[in-house]
Amino acid sequence: MKRSGIELNMIVLAILIVLAVGISGILVHRSLTDIVNSIHAEASTDFKLIIIKDISLDLLEIENSVELFALTRSNTNLKKYRDVNKRLNERLKLLAENKTETEEDASLIDSVQTLVNNKLKIWEEIKEINVEKNDPQPQFDELYTLLAQKDIDTVKVEVLVPPEKKKGFFKKIFGKKDTAVIRIDTSYVEVSPESEAIREEIEALETGLIMQEQRKNRRELKLIQQNILVTGKLNNLIAQIEEAERDALIHKNNEADRLATIIYKRLSSFSVVAVIMLFVVLLLFVRYLSKSRKVQKALKAAKQETEKLAQAKENFMANVSHEMRTPVNAIHGLTEQLLQEETNASVNQKLGILLTSSKHLKEVVNDTLDFSKIQANKLKISATDFAPENLIYEILAILKPEAEAKNIELLYRCEHTLPAVLLGDPFRLKQILINIIGNAIKFTEKGNVTLLVDYKRIGDDQFDMQFQIIDTGIGISEENLDSIFEDFVQIETDYTRKFRGTGLGLSIVKKLVELQNGEIGIKSVLNDGTSMFFHIPYKLGLLDNILQAVQHGVSVPAHVKALRILGVDDDEYNRYLLRIIFEKWGMISNYTEAKNGNEAVDLALSENFDLILMDLRMPDLNGMEASKIITRAKPQQKIIALATINSEAERTMCKNAGINYFLSKPYAESELLEIIETTHVNAKHNDADLSTFDLSELERLTNGDKTFMKEMIEVFIRTSQTGITNIKQALEQKKWEKISEEAHKIASPCKHIKADILYSKLKELEKNTEKLVRSNQITSLVLAVENDVNQINTALLSQIEAGNFSS
Ligand code: ADP
């Protein structure tokens, strides 16, 4: 399907929007990743600074704990000193591990580490100084004890008073140094020489202690001064690092700002572009929608219009065909009857033309009706059990007269025994074969038409039936072969011009074959002949169903059941068919059969039969001869010829042989019953079942089209009512011919609804009017007919009212 301009534009724009959004997404993602990375880097710098600050705090704590220790000599402070020292060393390690990035940064950290280590050493040394290794007090105690013993009365106690503790650390370091003071009792003491020595020893010890204290103080002072220097340097370094960090932070901020600005710009420009494009797409979409809505509206309207037109066309075709079918059938039927009755050669010739034309018209109407049904998908394929062989014989019997009239041989060949019963649509198969074989006969001037039938098993219970129809006719040129199955195709040649058709036959045939899941093909050589082949798959059918179907076919009146009948036919199938029919009519005990003319004569003369059903074409003694012999001996013998009578001469010959009734083969069961009833019309007046009718035949005729059925029934009700009114009027006016005419008019539609009893009464009214007048039976028969018509019409009307025919 070609896309519209708007659709293409929308697709391109949509792709562009997706691309724009995608690209902007990627760029924003990248920029954000940069920002996040920079924040991460910044966080790691911060971490270093935090460690350094922690270290400097630890250093302060170390200083404090050493000072406190120096003042208190408490081991708690010493422990604290060690703990903090340990912690600080760990922090130094952590700092070393985080030493990254620039060389400058690394050297700064190295310097920090060196300075910290220096400070640690200083404070370690200060601590060491303050850890007293030997306490002079025991030595003093010993000396004073000794001195006391020497100068027990004279020597006043000399007490070494420890210096007063100074409060602040710095006062201690920088203030005047306190020394232990020896207070001596000023009272006179006589000193012994040993005491003197002890005193001197004490003094020496005191002097040593003072000097040691002074040395320690000096060293401490020096270390404190160093510490001040190192602390200053360390603080400088920290300040430097802090400044560098500040600068780096400002730089990162600027960078983030820059990136954010770029993202913002990109985002804004992409958003603007995307919004513009979206807007354009929206505009196009709205335009497209309104346009397509208009187009859809127009399409819908056009579709509705087309459907209406198509419906109107179909209705028209169907209605016209329906309307035409009844009169055409009437024309054809009446012409046939007239031909049977008329003896004037010139009138016969005209009637012959009328018959051919009405037959042609009938075909055209039927083709049109089928075609319109196929077009409207209303043609249904039924699933009925049927005997294929019987069907083929029926078709051959129908077409044989046509072939014989043209002196063409109609041959049938079948290599294998066909399946006895198939499940499918026999009516449509018949239609297909009649059409193709009919064409073959039509377009063949000399030679023959052969029907070849075969089959292939395609499953356990499925058969592919294959049919081939070969003729030695005019053939079809190659260029025309392709279009032969198209609607309304007719090939224009001098020969075909003689057979004007609808050009629908083969197109209907093809559609019918395909509707049944089959295929059709043709081969033809101009002036040499045509071969048409088709195959249709069928399921295997059930013989019982055929018998049952036949059993449900007609309702046989009691007087018919009582008849003794002799059936004569040399064809086994035909005899079998008759047997089945009589069996299901429940009169097989009254039925006798003969295989040939001689047997028939013997039986007819030795026994009494109410009726003989006689096949005319038989070897040796044919049906006509046999009938002659029988009627000569028994002039009242009623004989029905089971054969198609092709000429008036043949009919006259039959009548001369005593045959007064005719039934063409193949015949429907109802037709057989009808003709039997006609031969014994008087016998049935006593039947209780007066108002029977059966719509199955009408249903078959109309292909189940309920509307058509309803129309036909309404036509029947109308014509029968008018007819009976006219008959009664004619009876009053004693217009016997008029009675016969009117009875004939009503009789034909009775066949469609299988109102067989009414039909036979009407036929009697029509044929034996004068006889009935003479025997004074006419009024009672007219009343009986009126009664039947009323009963049937009431029943039909109630069916219509019940909605039995609403589709
Ligand atoms: P129609 O209903 O008018 O006969 P068909 O569809 O049956 O139309 O046939 C179409 C045309 O195909 C016929 O007019 C005839 O020219 C040609 N055709 C059909 N069958 C044969 C055949 N067996 N031999 C030669 N021509 C044929």
GROMACS .gro file of C-alpha atoms in nm, residues 124-516:
model
  393
  124GLU     CA    1   5.854   1.143   7.309
  125GLU     CA    2   6.172   1.299   7.432
  126ILE     CA    3   5.985   1.537   7.665
  127LYS     CA    4   5.796   1.244   7.802
  128GLU     CA    5   6.116   1.048   7.852
  129ILE     CA    6   6.269   1.339   8.039
  130ASN     CA    7   5.977   1.347   8.276
  131VAL     CA    8   5.981   0.982   8.349
  132GLU     CA    9   6.188   0.977   8.670
  133LYS     CA   10   6.429   0.699   8.670
  134ASN     CA   11   6.563   0.715   9.034
  135ASP     CA   12   6.392   0.882   9.324
  136PRO     CA   13   6.641   1.058   9.558
  137GLN     CA   14   6.396   1.052   9.854
  138PRO     CA   15   6.503   0.714  10.006
  139GLN     CA   16   6.864   0.828   9.993
  140PHE     CA   17   6.767   1.149  10.181
  141ASP     CA   18   6.562   0.953  10.432
  142GLU     CA   19   6.856   0.726  10.507
  143LEU     CA   20   7.096   1.016  10.553
  144TYR     CA   21   6.859   1.205  10.783
  145THR     CA   22   6.795   0.899  10.995
  146LEU     CA   23   7.166   0.854  11.032
  147LEU     CA   24   7.203   1.222  11.121
  148ALA     CA   25   6.929   1.200  11.380
  149GLN     CA   26   7.096   0.917  11.556
  150LYS     CA   27   7.423   1.112  11.581
  151ASP     CA   28   7.271   1.440  11.711
  152ILE     CA   29   6.977   1.311  11.898
  153ASP     CA   30   6.943   1.617  12.138
  154THR     CA   31   7.135   1.883  11.980
  155VAL     CA   32   7.049   1.851  11.627
  156LYS     CA   33   6.732   2.005  11.527
  157VAL     CA   34   6.545   1.824  11.256
  158GLU     CA   35   6.623   1.953  10.920
  159VAL     CA   36   6.342   1.896  10.678
  160LEU     CA   37   6.370   1.904  10.307
  161VAL     CA   38   6.066   2.095  10.202
  162PRO     CA   39   5.969   2.019   9.844
  163PRO     CA   40   5.914   2.325   9.626
  164GLU     CA   41   5.559   2.456   9.591
  165LYS     CA   42   5.398   2.316   9.274
  166LYS     CA   43   5.348   2.576   8.997
  167LYS     CA   44   5.012   2.580   8.830
  168GLY     CA   45   5.058   2.629   8.449
  169PHE     CA   46   5.295   2.441   8.233
  170PHE     CA   47   5.454   2.745   8.083
  171LYS     CA   48   5.507   2.902   8.430
  172LYS     CA   49   5.689   2.588   8.516
  173ILE     CA   50   5.910   2.605   8.214
  174PHE     CA   51   5.967   2.973   8.187
  175GLY     CA   52   5.919   3.079   8.555
  176LYS     CA   53   6.191   3.084   8.817
  177LYS     CA   54   6.288   2.732   8.891
  178ASP     CA   55   6.163   2.609   9.230
  179THR     CA   56   6.402   2.393   9.417
  180ALA     CA   57   6.355   2.184   9.728
  181VAL     CA   58   6.436   2.406  10.037
  182ILE     CA   59   6.593   2.269  10.350
  183ARG     CA   60   6.460   2.436  10.657
  184ILE     CA   61   6.686   2.419  10.952
  185ASP     CA   62   6.598   2.488  11.302
  186THR     CA   63   6.774   2.801  11.388
  187SER     CA   64   6.850   2.688  11.741
  188TYR     CA   65   7.205   2.604  11.800
  189VAL     CA   66   7.310   2.261  11.741
  190GLU     CA   67   7.620   2.106  11.840
  191VAL     CA   68   7.749   1.915  11.551
  192SER     CA   69   7.945   1.598  11.587
  193PRO     CA   70   8.202   1.521  11.320
  194GLU     CA   71   7.994   1.223  11.187
  195SER     CA   72   7.695   1.446  11.170
  196GLU     CA   73   7.892   1.701  10.980
  197ALA     CA   74   7.988   1.438  10.721
  198ILE     CA   75   7.632   1.330  10.687
  199ARG     CA   76   7.526   1.693  10.645
  200GLU     CA   77   7.782   1.743  10.378
  201GLU     CA   78   7.666   1.432  10.201
  202ILE     CA   79   7.310   1.561  10.216
  203GLU     CA   80   7.418   1.897  10.076
  204ALA     CA   81   7.609   1.728   9.794
  205LEU     CA   82   7.309   1.521   9.715
  206GLU     CA   83   7.095   1.832   9.718
  207THR     CA   84   7.331   2.021   9.490
  208GLY     CA   85   7.337   1.724   9.247
  209LEU     CA   86   6.965   1.716   9.241
  210ILE     CA   87   6.937   2.087   9.172
  211MET     CA   88   7.183   2.065   8.885
  212GLN     CA   89   7.006   1.766   8.737
  213GLU     CA   90   6.679   1.955   8.758
  214GLN     CA   91   6.831   2.253   8.589
  215ARG     CA   92   6.970   2.039   8.305
  216LYS     CA   93   6.634   1.875   8.253
  217ASN     CA   94   6.463   2.210   8.245
  218ARG     CA   95   6.702   2.340   7.988
  219ARG     CA   96   6.654   2.037   7.767
  220GLU     CA   97   6.280   2.063   7.800
  221LEU     CA   98   6.292   2.426   7.709
  222LYS     CA   99   6.490   2.347   7.400
  223LEU     CA  100   6.248   2.079   7.297
  224ILE     CA  101   5.950   2.308   7.357
  225GLN     CA  102   6.110   2.569   7.139
  226GLN     CA  103   6.163   2.309   6.866
  227ASN     CA  104   5.803   2.204   6.905
  228ILE     CA  105   5.689   2.562   6.859
  229LEU     CA  106   5.889   2.582   6.539
  230VAL     CA  107   5.759   2.249   6.407
  231THR     CA  108   5.403   2.340   6.506
  232GLY     CA  109   5.432   2.666   6.320
  233LYS     CA  110   5.557   2.487   6.010
  234LEU     CA  111   5.287   2.226   6.039
  235ASN     CA  112   5.017   2.490   6.074
  236ASN     CA  113   5.158   2.666   5.769
  237LEU     CA  114   5.145   2.345   5.573
  238ILE     CA  115   4.788   2.277   5.680
  239ALA     CA  116   4.694   2.629   5.584
  240GLN     CA  117   4.860   2.573   5.246
  241ILE     CA  118   4.671   2.248   5.192
  242GLU     CA  119   4.351   2.413   5.296
  243GLU     CA  120   4.412   2.693   5.056
  244ALA     CA  121   4.491   2.449   4.777
  245GLU     CA  122   4.171   2.263   4.857
  246ARG     CA  123   3.976   2.584   4.853
  247ASP     CA  124   4.126   2.671   4.516
  248ALA     CA  125   4.048   2.321   4.384
  249LEU     CA  126   3.693   2.350   4.515
  250ILE     CA  127   3.644   2.681   4.345
  251HIS     CA  128   3.788   2.531   4.027
  252LYS     CA  129   3.554   2.229   4.044
  253ASN     CA  130   3.262   2.455   4.114
  254ASN     CA  131   3.349   2.658   3.811
  255GLU     CA  132   3.385   2.340   3.607
  256ALA     CA  133   3.049   2.208   3.730
  257ASP     CA  134   2.894   2.544   3.653
  258ARG     CA  135   3.042   2.529   3.306
  259LEU     CA  136   2.916   2.176   3.246
  260ALA     CA  137   2.576   2.261   3.387
  261THR     CA  138   2.557   2.560   3.155
  262ILE     CA  139   2.645   2.339   2.859
  263ILE     CA  140   2.383   2.079   2.960
  264TYR     CA  141   2.128   2.349   3.012
  265LYS     CA  142   2.202   2.498   2.670
  266ARG     CA  143   2.194   2.161   2.498
  267LEU     CA  144   1.882   2.055   2.678
  268SER     CA  145   1.707   2.379   2.598
  269SER     CA  146   1.801   2.369   2.233
  270PHE     CA  147   1.703   2.002   2.197
  271SER     CA  148   1.383   2.063   2.388
  272VAL     CA  149   1.299   2.357   2.167
  273VAL     CA  150   1.371   2.151   1.853
  274ALA     CA  151   1.176   1.851   1.990
  275VAL     CA  152   0.881   2.071   2.086
  276ILE     CA  153   0.882   2.234   1.743
  277MET     CA  154   0.897   1.896   1.574
  278LEU     CA  155   0.629   1.755   1.800
  279PHE     CA  156   0.414   2.050   1.721
  280VAL     CA  157   0.468   1.993   1.349
  281VAL     CA  158   0.389   1.621   1.388
  282LEU     CA  159   0.081   1.711   1.585
  283LEU     CA  160  -0.027   1.950   1.313
  284LEU     CA  161   0.037   1.690   1.046
  285PHE     CA  162  -0.142   1.430   1.255
  286VAL     CA  163  -0.447   1.650   1.300
  287ARG     CA  164  -0.447   1.727   0.928
  288TYR     CA  165  -0.403   1.361   0.850
  289LEU     CA  166  -0.683   1.264   1.084
  290SER     CA  167  -0.926   1.514   0.945
  291LYS     CA  168  -0.827   1.419   0.592
  292SER     CA  169  -0.854   1.047   0.659
  293ARG     CA  170  -1.183   1.101   0.840
  294LYS     CA  171  -1.312   1.276   0.532
  295VAL     CA  172  -1.174   1.000   0.311
  296GLN     CA  173  -1.322   0.738   0.541
  297LYS     CA  174  -1.657   0.910   0.535
  298ALA     CA  175  -1.644   0.928   0.158
  299LEU     CA  176  -1.532   0.564   0.141
  300LYS     CA  177  -1.805   0.454   0.378
  301ALA     CA  178  -2.063   0.642   0.179
  302ALA     CA  179  -1.924   0.499  -0.145
  303LYS     CA  180  -1.919   0.150   0.006
  304GLN     CA  181  -2.275   0.183   0.126
  305GLU     CA  182  -2.375   0.313  -0.212
  306THR     CA  183  -2.193   0.025  -0.385
  307GLU     CA  184  -2.348  -0.226  -0.149
  308LYS     CA  185  -2.689  -0.075  -0.207
  309LEU     CA  186  -2.634  -0.087  -0.581
  310ALA     CA  187  -2.501  -0.442  -0.564
  311GLN     CA  188  -2.795  -0.540  -0.344
  312ALA     CA  189  -3.033  -0.366  -0.578
  313LYS     CA  190  -2.869  -0.543  -0.873
  314GLU     CA  191  -2.887  -0.878  -0.699
  315ASN     CA  192  -3.245  -0.820  -0.592
  316PHE     CA  193  -3.334  -0.709  -0.938
  317MET     CA  194  -3.168  -1.009  -1.100
  318ALA     CA  195  -3.312  -1.248  -0.845
  319ASN     CA  196  -3.660  -1.096  -0.866
  320VAL     CA  197  -3.663  -1.079  -1.241
  321SER     CA  198  -3.538  -1.437  -1.261
  322HIS     CA  199  -3.797  -1.551  -1.008
  323GLU     CA  200  -4.072  -1.364  -1.179
  324MET     CA  201  -3.964  -1.500  -1.515
  325ARG     CA  202  -3.916  -1.855  -1.401
  326THR     CA  203  -4.282  -1.931  -1.342
  327PRO     CA  204  -4.413  -1.794  -1.673
  328VAL     CA  205  -4.121  -1.941  -1.865
  329ASN     CA  206  -4.184  -2.280  -1.709
  330ALA     CA  207  -4.547  -2.242  -1.794
  331ILE     CA  208  -4.467  -2.152  -2.156
  332HIS     CA  209  -4.228  -2.443  -2.186
  333GLY     CA  210  -4.465  -2.690  -2.021
  334LEU     CA  211  -4.765  -2.580  -2.219
  335THR     CA  212  -4.573  -2.587  -2.544
  336GLU     CA  213  -4.464  -2.941  -2.466
  337GLN     CA  214  -4.825  -3.039  -2.401
  338LEU     CA  215  -4.950  -2.864  -2.711
  339LEU     CA  216  -4.687  -3.043  -2.915
  340GLN     CA  217  -4.818  -3.370  -2.781
  341GLU     CA  218  -5.171  -3.283  -2.872
  342GLU     CA  219  -5.139  -3.083  -3.193
  343THR     CA  220  -5.133  -3.268  -3.518
  344ASN     CA  221  -5.116  -2.981  -3.767
  345ALA     CA  222  -4.765  -2.991  -3.916
  346SER     CA  223  -4.726  -2.615  -3.957
  347VAL     CA  224  -4.845  -2.545  -3.603
  348ASN     CA  225  -4.615  -2.820  -3.481
  349GLN     CA  226  -4.321  -2.657  -3.651
  350LYS     CA  227  -4.402  -2.326  -3.483
  351LEU     CA  228  -4.455  -2.499  -3.151
  352GLY     CA  229  -4.117  -2.669  -3.198
  353ILE     CA  230  -3.955  -2.328  -3.232
  354LEU     CA  231  -4.147  -2.207  -2.931
  355LEU     CA  232  -4.026  -2.509  -2.735
  356THR     CA  233  -3.659  -2.450  -2.828
  357SER     CA  234  -3.688  -2.081  -2.746
  358SER     CA  235  -3.862  -2.138  -2.415
  359LYS     CA  236  -3.603  -2.402  -2.326
  360HIS     CA  237  -3.328  -2.153  -2.404
  361LEU     CA  238  -3.508  -1.886  -2.204
  362LYS     CA  239  -3.543  -2.132  -1.914
  363GLU     CA  240  -3.169  -2.195  -1.919
  364VAL     CA  241  -3.095  -1.822  -1.929
  365VAL     CA  242  -3.327  -1.757  -1.634
  366ASN     CA  243  -3.179  -2.044  -1.435
  367ASP     CA  244  -2.822  -1.933  -1.513
  368THR     CA  245  -2.902  -1.577  -1.410
  369LEU     CA  246  -3.062  -1.691  -1.089
  370ASP     CA  247  -2.766  -1.914  -1.004
  371PHE     CA  248  -2.521  -1.642  -1.098
  372SER     CA  249  -2.693  -1.384  -0.878
  373LYS     CA  250  -2.700  -1.633  -0.593
  374ILE     CA  251  -2.330  -1.709  -0.632
  375GLN     CA  252  -2.251  -1.337  -0.645
  376ALA     CA  253  -2.446  -1.282  -0.325
  377ASN     CA  254  -2.280  -1.584  -0.161
  378LYS     CA  255  -2.625  -1.725  -0.110
  379LEU     CA  256  -2.571  -2.044  -0.300
  380LYS     CA  257  -2.550  -2.328  -0.053
  381ILE     CA  258  -2.396  -2.665  -0.123
  382SER     CA  259  -2.599  -2.939   0.036
  383ALA     CA  260  -2.472  -3.261   0.189
  384THR     CA  261  -2.701  -3.540   0.072
  385ASP     CA  262  -2.639  -3.909   0.026
  386PHE     CA  263  -2.660  -4.005  -0.340
  387ALA     CA  264  -2.571  -4.291  -0.570
  388PRO     CA  265  -2.321  -4.150  -0.823
  389GLU     CA  266  -2.389  -4.418  -1.082
  390ASN     CA  267  -2.764  -4.349  -1.081
  391LEU     CA  268  -2.696  -3.981  -1.112
  392ILE     CA  269  -2.473  -4.037  -1.414
  393TYR     CA  270  -2.734  -4.255  -1.582
  394GLU     CA  271  -2.998  -3.993  -1.515
  395ILE     CA  272  -2.780  -3.728  -1.678
  396LEU     CA  273  -2.707  -3.947  -1.976
  397ALA     CA  274  -3.076  -4.020  -2.014
  398ILE     CA  275  -3.155  -3.650  -2.006
  399LEU     CA  276  -2.892  -3.563  -2.264
  400LYS     CA  277  -2.923  -3.865  -2.489
  401PRO     CA  278  -3.213  -3.726  -2.694
  402GLU     CA  279  -3.014  -3.412  -2.769
  403ALA     CA  280  -2.715  -3.617  -2.881
  404GLU     CA  281  -2.932  -3.849  -3.084
  405ALA     CA  282  -3.106  -3.555  -3.247
  406LYS     CA  283  -2.766  -3.442  -3.371
  407ASN     CA  284  -2.656  -3.792  -3.459
  408ILE     CA  285  -2.379  -3.779  -3.208
  409GLU     CA  286  -2.279  -4.072  -2.994
  410LEU     CA  287  -2.299  -4.011  -2.623
  411LEU     CA  288  -2.057  -4.251  -2.458
  412TYR     CA  289  -1.987  -4.328  -2.098
  413ARG     CA  290  -1.679  -4.508  -1.967
  414CYS     CA  291  -1.588  -4.593  -1.616
  415GLU     CA  292  -1.283  -4.809  -1.547
  416HIS     CA  293  -1.373  -4.897  -1.190
  417THR     CA  294  -1.687  -4.969  -0.996
  418LEU     CA  295  -1.790  -4.639  -0.845
  419PRO     CA  296  -1.855  -4.602  -0.471
  420ALA     CA  297  -2.220  -4.699  -0.415
  421VAL     CA  298  -2.316  -4.390  -0.214
  422LEU     CA  299  -2.144  -4.055  -0.176
  423LEU     CA  300  -2.221  -3.764   0.050
  424GLY     CA  301  -2.241  -3.430  -0.133
  425ASP     CA  302  -2.463  -3.217  -0.350
  426PRO     CA  303  -2.604  -3.435  -0.628
  427PHE     CA  304  -2.815  -3.152  -0.764
  428ARG     CA  305  -2.510  -2.934  -0.826
  429LEU     CA  306  -2.306  -3.223  -0.969
  430LYS     CA  307  -2.591  -3.289  -1.207
  431GLN     CA  308  -2.599  -2.922  -1.300
  432ILE     CA  309  -2.223  -2.918  -1.369
  433LEU     CA  310  -2.229  -3.233  -1.579
  434ILE     CA  311  -2.541  -3.133  -1.774
  435ASN     CA  312  -2.381  -2.798  -1.850
  436ILE     CA  313  -2.048  -2.937  -1.968
  437ILE     CA  314  -2.191  -3.235  -2.157
  438GLY     CA  315  -2.465  -3.009  -2.295
  439ASN     CA  316  -2.200  -2.771  -2.426
  440ALA     CA  317  -2.002  -3.060  -2.570
  441ILE     CA  318  -2.310  -3.184  -2.760
  442LYS     CA  319  -2.395  -2.828  -2.860
  443PHE     CA  320  -2.052  -2.759  -3.004
  444THR     CA  321  -2.000  -3.094  -3.175
  445GLU     CA  322  -2.135  -3.155  -3.524
  446LYS     CA  323  -2.018  -3.509  -3.578
  447GLY     CA  324  -1.840  -3.774  -3.384
  448ASN     CA  325  -1.901  -3.832  -3.020
  449VAL     CA  326  -1.909  -3.696  -2.670
  450THR     CA  327  -1.755  -3.919  -2.405
  451LEU     CA  328  -1.793  -3.899  -2.031
  452LEU     CA  329  -1.507  -4.063  -1.842
  453VAL     CA  330  -1.553  -4.113  -1.472
  454ASP     CA  331  -1.296  -4.236  -1.227
  455TYR     CA  332  -1.202  -4.176  -0.866
  456LYS     CA  333  -0.913  -4.178  -0.627
  457ARG     CA  334  -0.941  -4.272  -0.261
  458ILE     CA  335  -0.802  -3.980  -0.059
  459GLY     CA  336  -0.878  -4.096   0.289
  460ASP     CA  337  -1.054  -4.372   0.476
  461ASP     CA  338  -1.395  -4.239   0.387
  462GLN     CA  339  -1.314  -3.986   0.116
  463PHE     CA  340  -1.307  -4.011  -0.259
  464ASP     CA  341  -1.187  -3.767  -0.517
  465MET     CA  342  -1.433  -3.808  -0.802
  466GLN     CA  343  -1.277  -3.730  -1.141
  467PHE     CA  344  -1.480  -3.645  -1.448
  468GLN     CA  345  -1.360  -3.587  -1.800
  469ILE     CA  346  -1.582  -3.486  -2.091
  470ILE     CA  347  -1.422  -3.526  -2.431
  471ASP     CA  348  -1.582  -3.416  -2.753
  472THR     CA  349  -1.484  -3.419  -3.118
  473GLY     CA  350  -1.636  -3.078  -3.175
  474ILE     CA  351  -1.529  -2.738  -3.298
  475GLY     CA  352  -1.270  -2.686  -3.024
  476ILE     CA  353  -1.156  -2.356  -2.878
  477SER     CA  354  -0.857  -2.151  -2.992
  478GLU     CA  355  -0.570  -2.108  -2.748
  479GLU     CA  356  -0.627  -1.735  -2.700
  480ASN     CA  357  -0.988  -1.797  -2.599
  481LEU     CA  358  -0.911  -2.081  -2.359
  482ASP     CA  359  -0.789  -1.850  -2.082
  483SER     CA  360  -1.113  -1.656  -2.063
  484ILE     CA  361  -1.352  -1.946  -2.104
  485PHE     CA  362  -1.442  -1.961  -1.734
  486GLU     CA  363  -1.495  -1.586  -1.697
  487ASP     CA  364  -1.840  -1.433  -1.650
  488PHE     CA  365  -2.039  -1.351  -1.964
  489VAL     CA  366  -1.776  -1.495  -2.201
  490GLN     CA  367  -1.894  -1.631  -2.531
  491ILE     CA  368  -1.667  -1.704  -2.823
  492GLU     CA  369  -1.774  -1.538  -3.140
  493THR     CA  370  -1.765  -1.783  -3.430
  494ASP     CA  371  -2.012  -1.856  -3.703
  495TYR     CA  372  -2.092  -2.183  -3.531
  496THR     CA  373  -2.131  -2.052  -3.177
  497ARG     CA  374  -2.347  -1.763  -3.294
  498LYS     CA  375  -2.618  -2.021  -3.358
  499PHE     CA  376  -2.621  -2.104  -2.984
  500ARG     CA  377  -2.673  -1.782  -2.805
  501GLY     CA  378  -2.638  -1.835  -2.429
  502THR     CA  379  -2.567  -1.611  -2.134
  503GLY     CA  380  -2.196  -1.678  -2.132
  504LEU     CA  381  -2.243  -1.768  -1.769
  505GLY     CA  382  -2.262  -2.147  -1.798
  506LEU     CA  383  -1.894  -2.229  -1.753
  507SER     CA  384  -1.833  -1.950  -1.503
  508ILE     CA  385  -2.115  -2.093  -1.289
  509VAL     CA  386  -1.974  -2.444  -1.340
  510LYS     CA  387  -1.629  -2.331  -1.223
  511LYS     CA  388  -1.774  -2.159  -0.918
  512LEU     CA  389  -1.986  -2.462  -0.834
  513VAL     CA  390  -1.682  -2.691  -0.862
  514GLU     CA  391  -1.476  -2.460  -0.643
  515LEU     CA  392  -1.757  -2.422  -0.389
  516GLN     CA  393  -1.732  -2.799  -0.350
   0.00000   0.00000   0.00000
